[in-house]
Short mmCIF file of C-alpha atoms and ligand atoms in Angstrom, two decimals:
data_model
loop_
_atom_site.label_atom_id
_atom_site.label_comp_id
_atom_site.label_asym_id
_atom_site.label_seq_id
_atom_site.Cartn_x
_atom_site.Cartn_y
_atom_site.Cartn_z
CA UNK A 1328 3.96 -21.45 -15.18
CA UNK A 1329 7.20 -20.60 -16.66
CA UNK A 1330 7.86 -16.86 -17.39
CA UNK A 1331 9.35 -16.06 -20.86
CA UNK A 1332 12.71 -15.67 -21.39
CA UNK A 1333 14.28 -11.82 -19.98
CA UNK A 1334 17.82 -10.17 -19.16
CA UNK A 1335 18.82 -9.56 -15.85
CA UNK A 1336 20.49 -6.51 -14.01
CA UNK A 1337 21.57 -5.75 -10.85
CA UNK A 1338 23.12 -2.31 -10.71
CA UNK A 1339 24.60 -1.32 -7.31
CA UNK A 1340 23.45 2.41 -7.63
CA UNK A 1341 20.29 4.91 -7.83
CA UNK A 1342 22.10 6.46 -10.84
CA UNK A 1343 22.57 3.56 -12.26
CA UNK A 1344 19.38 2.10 -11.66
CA UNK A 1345 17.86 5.04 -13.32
CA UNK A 1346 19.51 4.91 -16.28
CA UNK A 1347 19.51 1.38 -16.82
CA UNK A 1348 15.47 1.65 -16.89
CA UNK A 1349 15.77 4.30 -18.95
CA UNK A 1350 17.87 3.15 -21.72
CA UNK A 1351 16.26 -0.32 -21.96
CA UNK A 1352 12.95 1.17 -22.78
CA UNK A 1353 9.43 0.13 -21.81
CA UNK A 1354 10.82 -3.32 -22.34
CA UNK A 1355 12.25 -3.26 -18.72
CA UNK A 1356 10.85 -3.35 -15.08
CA UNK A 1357 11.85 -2.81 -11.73
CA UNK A 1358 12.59 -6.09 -9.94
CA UNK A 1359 12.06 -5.56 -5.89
CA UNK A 1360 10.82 -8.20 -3.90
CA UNK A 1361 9.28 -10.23 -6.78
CA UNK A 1362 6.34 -11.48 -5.09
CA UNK A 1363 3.56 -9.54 -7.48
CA UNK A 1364 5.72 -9.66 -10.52
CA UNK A 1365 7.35 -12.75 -10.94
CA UNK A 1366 3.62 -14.13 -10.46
CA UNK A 1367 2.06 -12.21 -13.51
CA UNK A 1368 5.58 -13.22 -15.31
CA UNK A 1369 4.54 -17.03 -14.60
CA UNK A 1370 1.16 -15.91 -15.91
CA UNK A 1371 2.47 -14.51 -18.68
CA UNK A 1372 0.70 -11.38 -17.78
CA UNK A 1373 4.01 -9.82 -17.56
CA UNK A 1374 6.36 -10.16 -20.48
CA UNK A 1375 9.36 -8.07 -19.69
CA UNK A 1376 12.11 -8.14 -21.82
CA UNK A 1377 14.68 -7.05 -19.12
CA UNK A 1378 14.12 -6.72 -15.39
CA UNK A 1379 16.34 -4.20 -13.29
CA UNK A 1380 16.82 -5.53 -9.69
CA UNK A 1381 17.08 -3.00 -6.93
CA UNK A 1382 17.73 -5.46 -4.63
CA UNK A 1383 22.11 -4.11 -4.34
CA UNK A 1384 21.13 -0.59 -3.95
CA UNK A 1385 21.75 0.02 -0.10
CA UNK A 1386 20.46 3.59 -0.43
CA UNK A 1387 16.77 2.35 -1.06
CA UNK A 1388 17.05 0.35 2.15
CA UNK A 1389 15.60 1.46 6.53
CA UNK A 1390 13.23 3.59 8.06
CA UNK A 1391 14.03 6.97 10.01
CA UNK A 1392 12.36 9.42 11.40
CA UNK A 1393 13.01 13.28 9.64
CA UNK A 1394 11.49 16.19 10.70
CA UNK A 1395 7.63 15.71 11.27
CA UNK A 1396 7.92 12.38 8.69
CA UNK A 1397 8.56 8.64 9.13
CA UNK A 1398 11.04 7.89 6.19
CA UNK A 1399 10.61 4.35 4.65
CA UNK A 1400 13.16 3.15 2.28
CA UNK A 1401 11.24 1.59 -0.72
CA UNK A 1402 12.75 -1.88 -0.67
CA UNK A 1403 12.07 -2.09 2.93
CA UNK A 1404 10.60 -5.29 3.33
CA UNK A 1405 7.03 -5.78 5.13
CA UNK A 1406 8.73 -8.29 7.47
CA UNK A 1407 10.86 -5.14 8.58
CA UNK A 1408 7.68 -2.99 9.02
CA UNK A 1409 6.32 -5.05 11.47
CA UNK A 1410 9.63 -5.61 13.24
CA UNK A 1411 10.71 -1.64 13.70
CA UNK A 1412 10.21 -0.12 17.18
CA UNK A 1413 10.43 2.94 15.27
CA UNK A 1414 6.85 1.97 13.02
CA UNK A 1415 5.41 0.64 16.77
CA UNK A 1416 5.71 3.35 18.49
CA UNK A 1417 4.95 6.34 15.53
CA UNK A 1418 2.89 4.56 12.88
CA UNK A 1419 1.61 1.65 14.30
CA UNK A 1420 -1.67 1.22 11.98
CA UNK A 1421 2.04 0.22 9.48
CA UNK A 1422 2.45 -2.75 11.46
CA UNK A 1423 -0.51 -3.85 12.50
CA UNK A 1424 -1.29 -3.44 8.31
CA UNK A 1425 2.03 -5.29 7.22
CA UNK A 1426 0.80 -8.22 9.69
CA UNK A 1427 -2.36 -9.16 7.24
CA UNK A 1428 -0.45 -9.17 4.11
CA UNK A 1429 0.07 -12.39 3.16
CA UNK A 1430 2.10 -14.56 4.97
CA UNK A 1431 5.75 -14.85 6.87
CA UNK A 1432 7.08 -16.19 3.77
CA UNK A 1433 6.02 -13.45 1.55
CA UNK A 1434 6.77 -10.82 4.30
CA UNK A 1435 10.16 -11.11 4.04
CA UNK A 1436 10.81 -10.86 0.46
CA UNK A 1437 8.01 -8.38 -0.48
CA UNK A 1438 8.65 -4.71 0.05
CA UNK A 1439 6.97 -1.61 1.16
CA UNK A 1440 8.12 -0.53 -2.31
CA UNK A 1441 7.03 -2.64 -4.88
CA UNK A 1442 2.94 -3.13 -2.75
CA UNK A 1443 2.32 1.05 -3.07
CA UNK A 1444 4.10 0.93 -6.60
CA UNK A 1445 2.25 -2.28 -8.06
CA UNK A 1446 -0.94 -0.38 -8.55
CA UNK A 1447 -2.95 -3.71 -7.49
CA UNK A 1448 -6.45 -3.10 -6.20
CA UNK A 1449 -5.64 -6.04 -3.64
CA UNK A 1450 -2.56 -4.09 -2.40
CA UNK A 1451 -3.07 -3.33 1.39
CA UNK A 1452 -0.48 -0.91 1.79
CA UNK A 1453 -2.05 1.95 -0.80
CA UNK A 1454 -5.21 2.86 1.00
CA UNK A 1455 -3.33 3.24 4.47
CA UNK A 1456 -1.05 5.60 2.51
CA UNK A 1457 -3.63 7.49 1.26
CA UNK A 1458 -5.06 7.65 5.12
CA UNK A 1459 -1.92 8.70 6.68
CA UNK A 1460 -1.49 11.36 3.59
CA UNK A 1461 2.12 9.69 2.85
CA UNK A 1462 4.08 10.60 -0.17
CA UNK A 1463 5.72 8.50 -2.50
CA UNK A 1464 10.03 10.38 -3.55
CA UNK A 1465 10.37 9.13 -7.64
CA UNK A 1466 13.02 9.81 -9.03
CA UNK A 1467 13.67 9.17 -13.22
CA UNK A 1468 16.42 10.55 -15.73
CA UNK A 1469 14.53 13.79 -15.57
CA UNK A 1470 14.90 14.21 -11.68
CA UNK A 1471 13.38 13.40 -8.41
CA UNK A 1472 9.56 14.36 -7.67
CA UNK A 1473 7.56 13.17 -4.76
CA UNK A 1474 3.34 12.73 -5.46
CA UNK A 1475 0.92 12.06 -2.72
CA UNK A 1476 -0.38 8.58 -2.13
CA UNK A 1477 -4.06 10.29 -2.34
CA UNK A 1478 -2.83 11.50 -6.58
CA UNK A 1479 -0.86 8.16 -7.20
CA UNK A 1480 -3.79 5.59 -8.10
CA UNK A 1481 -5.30 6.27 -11.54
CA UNK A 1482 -6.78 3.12 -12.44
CA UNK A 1483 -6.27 -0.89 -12.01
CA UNK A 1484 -2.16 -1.17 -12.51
CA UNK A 1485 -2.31 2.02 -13.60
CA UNK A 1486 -0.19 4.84 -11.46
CA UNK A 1487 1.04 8.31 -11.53
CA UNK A 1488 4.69 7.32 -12.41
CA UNK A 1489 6.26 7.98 -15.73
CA UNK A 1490 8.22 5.32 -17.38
CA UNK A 1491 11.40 4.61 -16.36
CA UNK A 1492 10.54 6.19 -12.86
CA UNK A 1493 10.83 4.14 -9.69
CA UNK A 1494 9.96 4.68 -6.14
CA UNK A 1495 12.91 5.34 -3.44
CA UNK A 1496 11.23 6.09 -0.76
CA UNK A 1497 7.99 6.61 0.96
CA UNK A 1498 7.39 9.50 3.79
CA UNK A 1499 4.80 9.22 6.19
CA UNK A 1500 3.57 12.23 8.05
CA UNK A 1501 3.51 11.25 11.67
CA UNK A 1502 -0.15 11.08 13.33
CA UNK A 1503 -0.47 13.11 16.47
CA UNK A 1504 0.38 11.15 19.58
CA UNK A 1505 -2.53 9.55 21.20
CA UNK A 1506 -4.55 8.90 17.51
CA UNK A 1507 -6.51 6.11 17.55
CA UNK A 1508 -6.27 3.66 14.52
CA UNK A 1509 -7.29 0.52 13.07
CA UNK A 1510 -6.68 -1.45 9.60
CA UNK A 1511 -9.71 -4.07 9.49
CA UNK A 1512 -9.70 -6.82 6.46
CA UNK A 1513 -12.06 -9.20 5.80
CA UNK A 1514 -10.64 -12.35 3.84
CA UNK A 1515 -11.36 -15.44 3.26
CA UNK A 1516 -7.86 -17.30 5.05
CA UNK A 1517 -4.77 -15.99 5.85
CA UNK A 1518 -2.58 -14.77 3.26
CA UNK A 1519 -5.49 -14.20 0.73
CA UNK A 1520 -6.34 -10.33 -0.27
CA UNK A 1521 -8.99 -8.48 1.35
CA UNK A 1522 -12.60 -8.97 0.30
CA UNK A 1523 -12.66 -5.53 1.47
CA UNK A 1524 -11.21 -3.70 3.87
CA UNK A 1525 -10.64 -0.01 5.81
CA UNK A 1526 -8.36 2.36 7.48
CA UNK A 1527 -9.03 4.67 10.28
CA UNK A 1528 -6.49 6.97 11.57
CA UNK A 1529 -8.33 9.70 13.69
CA UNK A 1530 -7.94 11.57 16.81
CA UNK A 1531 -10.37 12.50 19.29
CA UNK A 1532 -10.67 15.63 21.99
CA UNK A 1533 -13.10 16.13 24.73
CA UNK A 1534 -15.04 13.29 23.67
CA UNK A 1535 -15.89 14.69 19.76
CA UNK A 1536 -13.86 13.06 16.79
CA UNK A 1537 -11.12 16.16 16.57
CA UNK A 1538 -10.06 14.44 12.53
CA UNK A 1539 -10.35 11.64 10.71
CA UNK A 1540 -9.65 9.82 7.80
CA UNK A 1541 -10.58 7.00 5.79
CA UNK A 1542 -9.11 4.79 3.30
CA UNK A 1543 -10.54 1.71 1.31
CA UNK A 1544 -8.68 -1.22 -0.15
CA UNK A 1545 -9.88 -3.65 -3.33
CA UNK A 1546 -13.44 -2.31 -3.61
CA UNK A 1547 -12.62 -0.39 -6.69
CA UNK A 1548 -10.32 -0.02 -9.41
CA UNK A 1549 -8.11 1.56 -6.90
CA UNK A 1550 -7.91 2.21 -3.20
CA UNK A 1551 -10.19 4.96 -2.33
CA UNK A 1552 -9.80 7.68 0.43
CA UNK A 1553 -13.62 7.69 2.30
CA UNK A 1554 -14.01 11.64 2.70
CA UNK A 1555 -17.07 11.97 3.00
CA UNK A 1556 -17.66 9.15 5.24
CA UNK A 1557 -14.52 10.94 7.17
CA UNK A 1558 -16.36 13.87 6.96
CA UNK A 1559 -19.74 12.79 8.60
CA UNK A 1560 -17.54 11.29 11.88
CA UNK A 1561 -15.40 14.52 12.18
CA UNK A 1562 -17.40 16.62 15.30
CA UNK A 1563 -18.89 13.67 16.32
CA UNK A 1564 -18.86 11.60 19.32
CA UNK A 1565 -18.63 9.01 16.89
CA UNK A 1566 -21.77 7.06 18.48
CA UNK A 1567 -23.90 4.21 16.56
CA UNK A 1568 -25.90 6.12 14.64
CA UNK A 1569 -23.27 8.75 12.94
CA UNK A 1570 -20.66 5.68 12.91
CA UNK A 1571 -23.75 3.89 10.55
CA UNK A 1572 -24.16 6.70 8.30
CA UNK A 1573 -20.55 7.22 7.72
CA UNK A 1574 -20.23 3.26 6.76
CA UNK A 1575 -22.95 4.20 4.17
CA UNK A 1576 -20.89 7.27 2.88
CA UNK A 1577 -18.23 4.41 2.65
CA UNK A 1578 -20.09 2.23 0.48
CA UNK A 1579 -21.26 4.90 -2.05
CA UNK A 1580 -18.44 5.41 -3.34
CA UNK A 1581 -17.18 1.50 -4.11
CA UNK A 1582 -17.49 -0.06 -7.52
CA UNK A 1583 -15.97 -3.80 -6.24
CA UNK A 1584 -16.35 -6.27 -9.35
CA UNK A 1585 -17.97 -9.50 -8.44
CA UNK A 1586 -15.14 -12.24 -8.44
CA UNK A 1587 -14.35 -15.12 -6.21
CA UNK A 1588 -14.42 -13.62 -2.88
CA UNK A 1589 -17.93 -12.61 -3.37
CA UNK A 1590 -20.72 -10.26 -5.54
CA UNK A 1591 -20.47 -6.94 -5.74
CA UNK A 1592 -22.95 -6.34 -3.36
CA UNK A 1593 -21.71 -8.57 -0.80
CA UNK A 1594 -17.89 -6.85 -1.05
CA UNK A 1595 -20.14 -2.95 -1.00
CA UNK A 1596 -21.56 -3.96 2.26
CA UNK A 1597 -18.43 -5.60 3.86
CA UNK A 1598 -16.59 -2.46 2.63
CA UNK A 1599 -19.40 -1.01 5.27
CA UNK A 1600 -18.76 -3.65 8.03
CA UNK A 1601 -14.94 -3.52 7.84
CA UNK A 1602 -15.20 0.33 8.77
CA UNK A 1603 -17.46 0.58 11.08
CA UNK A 1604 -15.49 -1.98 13.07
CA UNK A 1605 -12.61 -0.33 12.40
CA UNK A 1606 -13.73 3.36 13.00
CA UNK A 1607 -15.10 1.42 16.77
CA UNK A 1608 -11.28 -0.02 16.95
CA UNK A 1609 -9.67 3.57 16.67
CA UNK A 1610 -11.81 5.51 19.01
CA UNK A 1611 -11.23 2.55 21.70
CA UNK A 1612 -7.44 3.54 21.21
CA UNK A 1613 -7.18 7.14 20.75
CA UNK A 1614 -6.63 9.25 24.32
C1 FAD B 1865 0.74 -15.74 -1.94
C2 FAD B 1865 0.76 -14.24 -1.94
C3 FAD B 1865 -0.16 -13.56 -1.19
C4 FAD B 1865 -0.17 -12.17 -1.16
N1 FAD B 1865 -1.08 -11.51 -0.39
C5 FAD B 1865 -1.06 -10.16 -0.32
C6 FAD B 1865 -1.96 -9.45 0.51
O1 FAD B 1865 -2.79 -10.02 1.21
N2 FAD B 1865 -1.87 -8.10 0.52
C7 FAD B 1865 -0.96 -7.41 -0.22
O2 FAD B 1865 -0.90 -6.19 -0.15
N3 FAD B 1865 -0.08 -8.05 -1.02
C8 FAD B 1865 -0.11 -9.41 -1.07
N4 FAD B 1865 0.80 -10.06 -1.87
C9 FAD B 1865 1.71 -9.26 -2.70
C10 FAD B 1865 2.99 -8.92 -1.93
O3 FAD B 1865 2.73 -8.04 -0.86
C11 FAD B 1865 4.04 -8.30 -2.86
O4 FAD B 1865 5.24 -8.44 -2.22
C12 FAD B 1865 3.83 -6.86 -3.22
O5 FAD B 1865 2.59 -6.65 -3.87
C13 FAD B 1865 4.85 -6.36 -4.24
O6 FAD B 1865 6.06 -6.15 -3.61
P1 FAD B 1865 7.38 -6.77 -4.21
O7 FAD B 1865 8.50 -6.17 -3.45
O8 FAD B 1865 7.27 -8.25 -4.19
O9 FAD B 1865 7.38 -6.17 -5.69
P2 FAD B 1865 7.61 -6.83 -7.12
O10 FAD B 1865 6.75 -8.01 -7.29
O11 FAD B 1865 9.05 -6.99 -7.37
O12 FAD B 1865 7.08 -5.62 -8.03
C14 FAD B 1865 5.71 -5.34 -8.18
C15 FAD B 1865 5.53 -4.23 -9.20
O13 FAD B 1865 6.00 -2.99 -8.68
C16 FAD B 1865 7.08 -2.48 -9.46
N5 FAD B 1865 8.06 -1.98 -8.49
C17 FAD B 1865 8.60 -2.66 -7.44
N6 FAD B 1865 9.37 -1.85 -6.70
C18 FAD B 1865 9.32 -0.64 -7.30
C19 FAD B 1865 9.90 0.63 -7.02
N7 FAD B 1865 10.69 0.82 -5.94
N8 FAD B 1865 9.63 1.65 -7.85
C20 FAD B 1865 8.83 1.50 -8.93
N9 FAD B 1865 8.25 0.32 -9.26
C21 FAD B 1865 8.49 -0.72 -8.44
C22 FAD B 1865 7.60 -3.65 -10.29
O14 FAD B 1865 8.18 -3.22 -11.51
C23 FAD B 1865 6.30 -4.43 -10.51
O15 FAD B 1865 5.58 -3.86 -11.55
C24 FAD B 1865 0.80 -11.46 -1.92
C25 FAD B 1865 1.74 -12.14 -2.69
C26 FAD B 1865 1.73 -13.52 -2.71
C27 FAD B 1865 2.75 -14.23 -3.54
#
């Protein structure tokens, strides 16, 4: 339970964050809120030779609102999500998501950052991105990029960013007013990761589903964006029978492995359950 021996850094700058990752090598990582890494370093599932804490760097740090987006600092911690009027009143499926992640304890150290960056199946925060259609601004020694949440995930761990590359900030497209939303988990106690679990952001118009979408957490190798399932609910009055159908569009497309929180099949059908009460949820809120 003791991680192996590593250098520490803690520039003060973007640039110099940058180029501190870069020079070390594939030896190094980015160091935010610690709470995923140091973990797998304990483990010994991390071995990293150097790590490169952003923690000084005030530039990576709030939340704002910019044009139609809701700007989020990456080393914005979750405890911050849930306590920004800003995220309340905008983006509240952020809060209400932030709220099931773990516990106080790890709310205030982990950051908004370092969950969408981690590429963990178990991450909560990735499949609302991909929901709310956020992207993620990179930035490496080559220059600053931003990819979508929904191009990001590529495979357990495995993400869209190039070595050396970190995260600054994540932009949220702001849902209409008056969307309905809901983030439903199943787990087995607080602060454990979701058996499975779904987002719904969707708005609704004369009494028909006017959009929708759907995102997934830890019932594959990485979150998944339902559309098909979002499809089926779209024109809708979202009643029993289409909600049903669209919960089976959901499960489709899982591949959960069977581990401790339950078989495969068991974590395919709560994938199921987890949307259709949260797809029941949104439509109770939307106006
Ligand atoms: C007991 C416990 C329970 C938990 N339960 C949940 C849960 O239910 N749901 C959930 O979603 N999470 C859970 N977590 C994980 C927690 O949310 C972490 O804080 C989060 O996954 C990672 O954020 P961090 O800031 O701690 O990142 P770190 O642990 O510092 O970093 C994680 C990874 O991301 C990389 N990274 C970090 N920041 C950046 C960046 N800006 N750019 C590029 N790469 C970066 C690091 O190099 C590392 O590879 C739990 C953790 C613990 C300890």
């Amino acid at each position: 339970m003791i991680p192996g021996s590593f250098a520490y850094h803690r520039p003060k700058s973007l640039t110099e964050a940058v180029s501190l990752l870069a020079d070390l090598g594939e030896e190094a990582r980015a160091l935010a809120g610690g709470h995923s890494l140091i973990p797998m370093m304990k483990l010994r599932l991390a071995t990293p030779e150097h790590l490169v804490d952003l923690a000084a760097i005030a530039d990576l740090k709030g939340i704002r609102a910019e044009g139609g987006d809701i700007v989020i600092g990456a080393m914005t911690t979750q405890h911050e999500l849930v306590a920004s009027d800003l995220l309340s009143a905008k983006v509240p499926i952020l809060r209400e998501t932030s709220l099931v992640i773990a516990d106080p304890q790890v709310r205030y150290v982990g950051t908004l950052g370092g969950n969408v960056a981690n590429g963990d199946p178990g991450n909560d925060m990735p499949a609302v991105m991909m929901c709310l259609d956020a992207a993620y601004t990179v930035l490496g020694k080559q220059g600053e990029r931003r990819i979508s949440a929904r191009q990001f995930y590529r495979g357990a761990y495995a993400t869209a960013l190039a070595a050396g590359e970190i995260v600054t900030e994540i932009r949220v497209p702001m849902p209409a007013t008056g969307h309905g939303h809901a983030y439903e988990k199943l787990k087995r106690k607080v602060g454990d990761y979701a058996t499975a679990a779904a987002a719904v952001v969707l708005t609704m118009s004369g009494g028909k589903v006017a959009s929708c979408a759907i995102g997934l957490t830890n019932v594959a190798e990485t979150p998944l964006l339902a559309e098909e399932a979002a499809k089926i609910v779209v024109g809708s009055s979202l009643d029993a029978a289409t909600a049903k159908k669209a919960a089976a569009a959901a499960e489709a497309i899982t591949s959960p492995a069977s581990d401790s929180r339950g078989s495969a099949e068991y974590r395919t059908k709560m994938a199921g359950v987890m949307l259709s009460r949260a797809l029941a949820r949104a439509k109770s809120l939307a106006a």
